[in-house]
Amino acid sequence: MKRVQTIEALQSHIEAAKTKGRKVGFVPTMGALHPGHASLIERARNACEEVVVSIFVNPTQFNNRKDFKTYPSTLKDDLDVARKTGATTVFTPTVDELYGGDLKVGPVDYGRLTSAYEGQKRAGHFDGVVAVVRKLFSAVRPDMAFFGEKDLQQLAVIRQLVRSEFDGLEVVGCPLVRERDGLAMSSRNVRLLGESRQDALKLNQWLNRIKSTACNGRDVSAVLQAIESEAASMKAIELEYIDVVDAKSFEPQHNASSQQGAFAIVAAQVGGVRLIDNCCVACS
Ligand code: PAF
């Protein structure tokens, strides 16, 4: 596995691979790799001969300075995970290499995809995500790019970016990976201390409750309200949103059982750690 830090070195390596007819898969990450990331790299390796993993904690997508400062950094372990799961190249640029000293990013307006839920709660977040993913796609020029469905709204935003600017690039959404007890895997989980780790399980329990309501053919509005009331009475959890939406448009979808692509989505602060989770509620 090769590690490169500059766009120039990356591009000459990728050009050489493409000349040999190798298909290029790309897995962008912010490091602190866990089994969810490993599953993306493995999936990329099954589809492509050349697999580039980027590790870059993108400063422009953090609306909260403390979250950026405390974002876990485990580069040595990350390189091991990348190597073991089949990455052929790891790209670890500096902030200057990608942004050239200018951290201002332009606003992105993809309607509800960038303005609702995550877009509303994390002002400017998707501006930063789109800015960095655009830079990374332009540097790597992959044939396929792999993203986790854990960040469901981000995935919809990236699909829109690709439709508008990266013709021919195939975006592959990969299933969310959970801990044994149901907690969605996230690089931030290591910051869940003491009882917060147990409290965090509530998110998945709420999603399952919504799913079973939807699968019984009932409108989910009442259960959403009940969960909001329960959350309001809990000290340990600060609920930011919970809803059922269409995963392509992020329009609410409260009569969900018959709708393909209906997902329950949730975001909450648990013990000072911001968590998101989702599950498909459409029953086949
Ligand atoms: O999902 C992430 O880890 C980040 O948002 C991404 C796509 C690597 C951009 O920084």
Short mmCIF file of C-alpha atoms and ligand atoms in Angstrom, two decimals:
data_model
loop_
_atom_site.label_atom_id
_atom_site.label_comp_id
_atom_site.label_asym_id
_atom_site.label_seq_id
_atom_site.Cartn_x
_atom_site.Cartn_y
_atom_site.Cartn_z
CA MET A 1 0.00 0.00 0.00
CA LYS A 2 1.32 3.40 -1.00
CA ARG A 3 0.86 6.54 1.10
CA VAL A 4 0.83 9.90 -0.73
CA GLN A 5 0.43 13.40 0.66
CA THR A 6 0.31 15.61 -2.42
CA ILE A 7 -2.22 15.88 -5.22
CA GLU A 8 0.61 15.72 -7.75
CA ALA A 9 1.96 12.41 -6.40
CA LEU A 10 -1.56 11.02 -6.16
CA GLN A 11 -2.43 11.94 -9.72
CA SER A 12 0.70 10.50 -11.27
CA HIS A 13 0.08 7.24 -9.37
CA ILE A 14 -3.59 7.13 -10.46
CA GLU A 15 -2.74 7.95 -14.09
CA ALA A 16 -0.27 5.04 -14.12
CA ALA A 17 -2.95 2.71 -12.70
CA LYS A 18 -5.52 3.87 -15.26
CA THR A 19 -3.04 3.33 -18.09
CA LYS A 20 -2.80 -0.27 -16.96
CA GLY A 21 -6.60 -0.52 -17.21
CA ARG A 22 -7.15 -0.62 -13.45
CA LYS A 23 -10.54 0.59 -12.22
CA VAL A 24 -10.22 3.22 -9.49
CA GLY A 25 -12.44 3.07 -6.40
CA PHE A 26 -12.42 5.84 -3.79
CA VAL A 27 -13.35 5.81 -0.10
CA PRO A 28 -13.17 9.31 1.46
CA THR A 29 -12.83 9.31 5.25
CA MET A 30 -11.89 11.56 8.14
CA GLY A 31 -9.89 8.75 9.74
CA ALA A 32 -10.56 7.07 13.12
CA LEU A 33 -11.47 4.09 10.98
CA HIS A 34 -13.89 1.52 12.42
CA PRO A 35 -15.55 -1.60 10.96
CA GLY A 36 -18.04 0.60 9.08
CA HIS A 37 -15.15 2.16 7.13
CA ALA A 38 -13.54 -1.28 6.73
CA SER A 39 -16.74 -2.53 5.04
CA LEU A 40 -16.55 0.38 2.55
CA ILE A 41 -12.92 -0.37 1.70
CA GLU A 42 -13.69 -4.09 1.27
CA ARG A 43 -16.65 -3.28 -0.96
CA ALA A 44 -14.44 -0.97 -3.04
CA ARG A 45 -11.78 -3.66 -3.31
CA ASN A 46 -14.32 -6.18 -4.58
CA ALA A 47 -15.29 -3.81 -7.39
CA CYS A 48 -11.99 -2.07 -8.26
CA GLU A 49 -8.32 -3.01 -8.66
CA GLU A 50 -7.09 0.35 -7.36
CA VAL A 51 -8.61 1.54 -4.06
CA VAL A 52 -7.76 5.01 -2.79
CA VAL A 53 -8.68 5.85 0.82
CA SER A 54 -8.37 9.49 1.85
CA ILE A 55 -7.82 10.39 5.50
CA PHE A 56 -8.47 14.07 6.07
CA VAL A 57 -10.29 15.77 8.94
CA ASN A 58 -11.98 18.52 6.97
CA PRO A 59 -12.08 21.74 9.01
CA THR A 60 -14.73 23.43 6.84
CA GLN A 61 -17.50 20.94 7.63
CA PHE A 62 -17.43 21.39 11.42
CA ASN A 63 -19.97 23.94 12.62
CA ASN A 64 -18.75 23.32 16.16
CA ARG A 65 -15.11 24.12 16.95
CA LYS A 66 -14.97 21.76 19.94
CA ASP A 67 -16.20 18.87 17.80
CA PHE A 68 -13.36 19.59 15.33
CA LYS A 69 -10.73 19.91 18.07
CA THR A 70 -11.79 16.67 19.75
CA TYR A 71 -12.33 14.63 16.58
CA PRO A 72 -10.38 11.40 17.19
CA SER A 73 -7.12 10.97 15.33
CA THR A 74 -5.62 7.46 15.02
CA LEU A 75 -3.47 7.59 11.88
CA LYS A 76 -1.20 4.64 12.66
CA ASP A 77 -4.14 2.31 13.31
CA ASP A 78 -5.99 3.74 10.31
CA LEU A 79 -3.10 2.83 8.00
CA ASP A 80 -3.23 -0.75 9.34
CA VAL A 81 -6.99 -0.99 8.80
CA ALA A 82 -6.65 0.41 5.28
CA ARG A 83 -3.85 -2.03 4.40
CA LYS A 84 -5.66 -5.08 5.84
CA THR A 85 -8.95 -4.31 4.13
CA GLY A 86 -7.47 -3.85 0.66
CA ALA A 87 -6.59 -0.18 0.10
CA THR A 88 -3.84 0.21 -2.48
CA THR A 89 -3.26 3.92 -1.83
CA VAL A 90 -3.86 6.15 1.18
CA PHE A 91 -4.07 9.87 0.52
CA THR A 92 -3.29 12.01 3.60
CA PRO A 93 -3.12 15.62 2.42
CA THR A 94 -2.51 18.60 4.69
CA VAL A 95 -5.11 21.37 4.98
CA ASP A 96 -2.87 23.61 2.86
CA GLU A 97 -2.49 20.98 0.16
CA LEU A 98 -6.26 20.80 -0.33
CA TYR A 99 -7.30 24.36 0.46
CA GLY A 100 -4.19 26.33 -0.49
CA GLY A 101 -4.55 28.59 2.54
CA ASP A 102 -8.14 29.66 1.77
CA LEU A 103 -10.69 27.99 4.02
CA LYS A 104 -13.65 29.99 2.72
CA VAL A 105 -16.19 27.72 1.04
CA GLY A 106 -19.14 28.77 -1.10
CA PRO A 107 -22.76 28.10 -0.14
CA VAL A 108 -24.44 25.01 -1.60
CA ASP A 109 -28.18 24.98 -2.25
CA TYR A 110 -29.68 21.62 -3.14
CA GLY A 111 -33.07 22.53 -1.66
CA ARG A 112 -34.18 20.38 1.28
CA LEU A 113 -31.12 18.15 0.89
CA THR A 114 -28.90 20.93 2.19
CA SER A 115 -31.42 23.00 4.21
CA ALA A 116 -33.44 20.48 6.28
CA TYR A 117 -32.42 18.25 9.23
CA GLU A 118 -28.58 18.10 9.20
CA GLY A 119 -28.50 21.23 7.00
CA GLN A 120 -30.68 23.12 9.48
CA LYS A 121 -29.00 21.89 12.66
CA ARG A 122 -25.43 22.23 11.38
CA ALA A 123 -25.27 25.53 9.52
CA GLY A 124 -22.64 25.43 6.78
CA HIS A 125 -21.90 21.72 7.29
CA PHE A 126 -22.86 20.63 3.78
CA ASP A 127 -21.03 23.63 2.25
CA GLY A 128 -17.85 22.17 3.77
CA VAL A 129 -18.68 18.57 2.82
CA VAL A 130 -19.38 19.48 -0.80
CA ALA A 131 -16.26 21.67 -0.99
CA VAL A 132 -13.94 18.94 0.24
CA VAL A 133 -15.57 16.08 -1.68
CA ARG A 134 -15.41 18.18 -4.88
CA LYS A 135 -11.66 18.74 -4.26
CA LEU A 136 -11.10 15.06 -3.48
CA PHE A 137 -13.04 13.81 -6.53
CA SER A 138 -11.08 16.23 -8.74
CA ALA A 139 -7.79 15.00 -7.28
CA VAL A 140 -8.55 11.24 -7.36
CA ARG A 141 -10.80 11.14 -10.47
CA PRO A 142 -12.27 7.78 -9.43
CA ASP A 143 -14.56 5.51 -11.43
CA MET A 144 -16.54 4.62 -8.31
CA ALA A 145 -16.92 6.29 -4.89
CA PHE A 146 -18.16 4.52 -1.75
CA PHE A 147 -20.11 6.22 1.06
CA GLY A 148 -21.83 4.84 4.16
CA GLU A 149 -25.62 5.02 4.47
CA LYS A 150 -25.04 5.98 8.10
CA ASP A 151 -24.70 9.56 6.79
CA LEU A 152 -27.88 9.18 4.76
CA GLN A 153 -28.42 12.87 4.04
CA GLN A 154 -24.76 13.34 3.13
CA LEU A 155 -25.15 10.47 0.64
CA ALA A 156 -28.12 12.23 -1.00
CA VAL A 157 -26.10 15.48 -1.16
CA ILE A 158 -23.12 13.68 -2.75
CA ARG A 159 -25.39 12.01 -5.32
CA GLN A 160 -26.67 15.48 -6.26
CA LEU A 161 -23.11 16.85 -6.49
CA VAL A 162 -22.16 13.98 -8.79
CA ARG A 163 -25.25 14.46 -10.98
CA SER A 164 -24.36 18.15 -11.39
CA GLU A 165 -20.56 18.03 -11.72
CA PHE A 166 -19.05 14.54 -12.08
CA ASP A 167 -20.69 12.83 -15.00
CA GLY A 168 -19.82 9.12 -15.22
CA LEU A 169 -18.77 8.69 -11.58
CA GLU A 170 -20.71 5.90 -9.89
CA VAL A 171 -21.67 6.51 -6.25
CA VAL A 172 -22.21 3.38 -4.17
CA GLY A 173 -24.14 3.62 -0.88
CA CYS A 174 -23.08 0.93 1.61
CA PRO A 175 -25.11 -0.38 4.58
CA LEU A 176 -24.70 1.14 8.04
CA VAL A 177 -22.76 -1.14 10.42
CA ARG A 178 -23.86 -1.55 14.06
CA GLU A 179 -22.23 -2.66 17.28
CA ARG A 180 -23.67 -5.91 18.72
CA ASP A 181 -26.04 -3.95 20.95
CA GLY A 182 -27.42 -1.89 18.06
CA LEU A 183 -25.42 1.34 18.38
CA ALA A 184 -24.56 2.68 14.91
CA MET A 185 -20.78 2.65 14.45
CA SER A 186 -19.27 6.11 14.43
CA SER A 187 -15.80 7.55 14.98
CA ARG A 188 -17.37 9.70 17.71
CA ASN A 189 -18.52 6.67 19.78
CA VAL A 190 -15.17 6.56 21.61
CA ARG A 191 -16.18 9.85 23.23
CA LEU A 192 -19.30 8.31 24.83
CA LEU A 193 -18.19 8.06 28.45
CA GLY A 194 -19.83 6.34 31.45
CA GLU A 195 -23.60 5.97 31.17
CA SER A 196 -23.71 7.86 27.89
CA ARG A 197 -22.72 4.71 26.01
CA GLN A 198 -25.88 2.98 27.33
CA ASP A 199 -28.06 6.09 26.88
CA ALA A 200 -27.01 6.21 23.22
CA LEU A 201 -28.86 2.94 22.56
CA LYS A 202 -32.13 4.88 22.82
CA LEU A 203 -31.65 6.18 19.28
CA ASN A 204 -31.73 2.73 17.72
CA GLN A 205 -34.62 1.69 19.99
CA TRP A 206 -36.66 4.69 18.82
CA LEU A 207 -35.94 3.87 15.18
CA ASN A 208 -37.08 0.27 15.71
CA ARG A 209 -40.30 1.50 17.33
CA ILE A 210 -41.01 3.67 14.29
CA LYS A 211 -40.21 0.81 11.95
CA SER A 212 -42.61 -1.59 13.64
CA THR A 213 -45.38 1.05 13.55
CA ALA A 214 -44.77 1.64 9.84
CA CYS A 215 -44.63 -2.08 9.14
CA ASN A 216 -48.03 -2.52 10.80
CA GLY A 217 -49.33 -0.14 8.15
CA ARG A 218 -49.94 2.74 10.59
CA ASP A 219 -49.17 6.44 10.15
CA VAL A 220 -46.02 7.22 12.18
CA SER A 221 -47.01 10.75 13.31
CA ALA A 222 -48.30 9.62 16.72
CA VAL A 223 -45.22 7.56 17.53
CA LEU A 224 -42.94 10.44 16.47
CA GLN A 225 -44.80 12.72 18.88
CA ALA A 226 -44.58 10.15 21.68
CA ILE A 227 -40.81 9.84 21.18
CA GLU A 228 -40.38 13.62 21.18
CA SER A 229 -42.26 13.82 24.51
CA GLU A 230 -40.20 10.98 25.99
CA ALA A 231 -36.97 12.67 24.87
CA ALA A 232 -38.07 16.03 26.32
CA SER A 233 -38.35 14.36 29.73
CA MET A 234 -34.85 12.83 29.56
CA LYS A 235 -31.83 14.69 30.94
CA ALA A 236 -29.27 12.47 29.26
CA ILE A 237 -30.43 13.02 25.67
CA GLU A 238 -31.00 16.22 23.77
CA LEU A 239 -33.02 15.26 20.72
CA GLU A 240 -32.34 17.44 17.66
CA TYR A 241 -34.78 15.80 15.25
CA ILE A 242 -36.56 12.53 14.59
CA ASP A 243 -38.65 11.95 11.49
CA VAL A 244 -39.48 9.63 8.62
CA VAL A 245 -38.38 10.87 5.21
CA ASP A 246 -37.90 9.83 1.64
CA ALA A 247 -34.17 9.10 1.35
CA LYS A 248 -33.87 10.83 -2.05
CA SER A 249 -35.77 14.08 -1.40
CA PHE A 250 -35.71 14.30 2.42
CA GLU A 251 -39.41 15.19 2.29
CA PRO A 252 -41.33 13.85 5.33
CA GLN A 253 -43.03 10.51 4.62
CA HIS A 254 -45.40 9.69 7.47
CA ASN A 255 -47.44 7.03 5.68
CA ALA A 256 -44.28 5.07 5.27
CA SER A 257 -45.09 1.37 5.06
CA SER A 258 -45.88 1.33 1.34
CA GLN A 259 -43.15 3.81 0.34
CA GLN A 260 -39.93 2.41 -1.07
CA GLY A 261 -37.00 4.46 0.25
CA ALA A 262 -38.70 5.65 3.45
CA PHE A 263 -36.18 6.01 6.28
CA ALA A 264 -36.53 6.98 9.93
CA ILE A 265 -33.77 9.46 10.79
CA VAL A 266 -32.61 10.79 14.15
CA ALA A 267 -29.97 13.14 15.55
CA ALA A 268 -29.29 13.78 19.23
CA GLN A 269 -26.64 14.94 21.66
CA VAL A 270 -25.82 12.22 24.17
CA GLY A 271 -23.39 13.16 26.94
CA GLY A 272 -22.13 16.04 24.79
CA VAL A 273 -21.54 13.79 21.75
CA ARG A 274 -23.58 14.37 18.62
CA LEU A 275 -24.91 11.13 17.15
CA ILE A 276 -27.00 10.37 14.07
CA ASP A 277 -28.70 7.13 13.06
CA ASN A 278 -31.28 5.90 10.58
CA CYS A 279 -33.10 2.79 9.42
CA CYS A 280 -35.21 1.86 6.45
CA VAL A 281 -38.86 1.56 7.50
CA ALA A 282 -40.38 0.48 4.20
CA CYS A 283 -41.55 -3.12 4.53
CA SER A 284 -41.19 -5.44 1.62
O1 PAF B 1 -18.34 11.11 5.91
C1 PAF B 1 -17.22 11.62 6.16
O2 PAF B 1 -16.38 11.03 6.84
C2 PAF B 1 -16.91 13.02 5.65
O3 PAF B 1 -18.04 13.82 5.67
C3 PAF B 1 -16.28 12.99 4.24
C4 PAF B 1 -17.24 12.45 3.20
C5 PAF B 1 -15.01 12.16 4.27
C6 PAF B 1 -15.91 14.42 3.83
O4 PAF B 1 -15.00 14.99 4.72
#
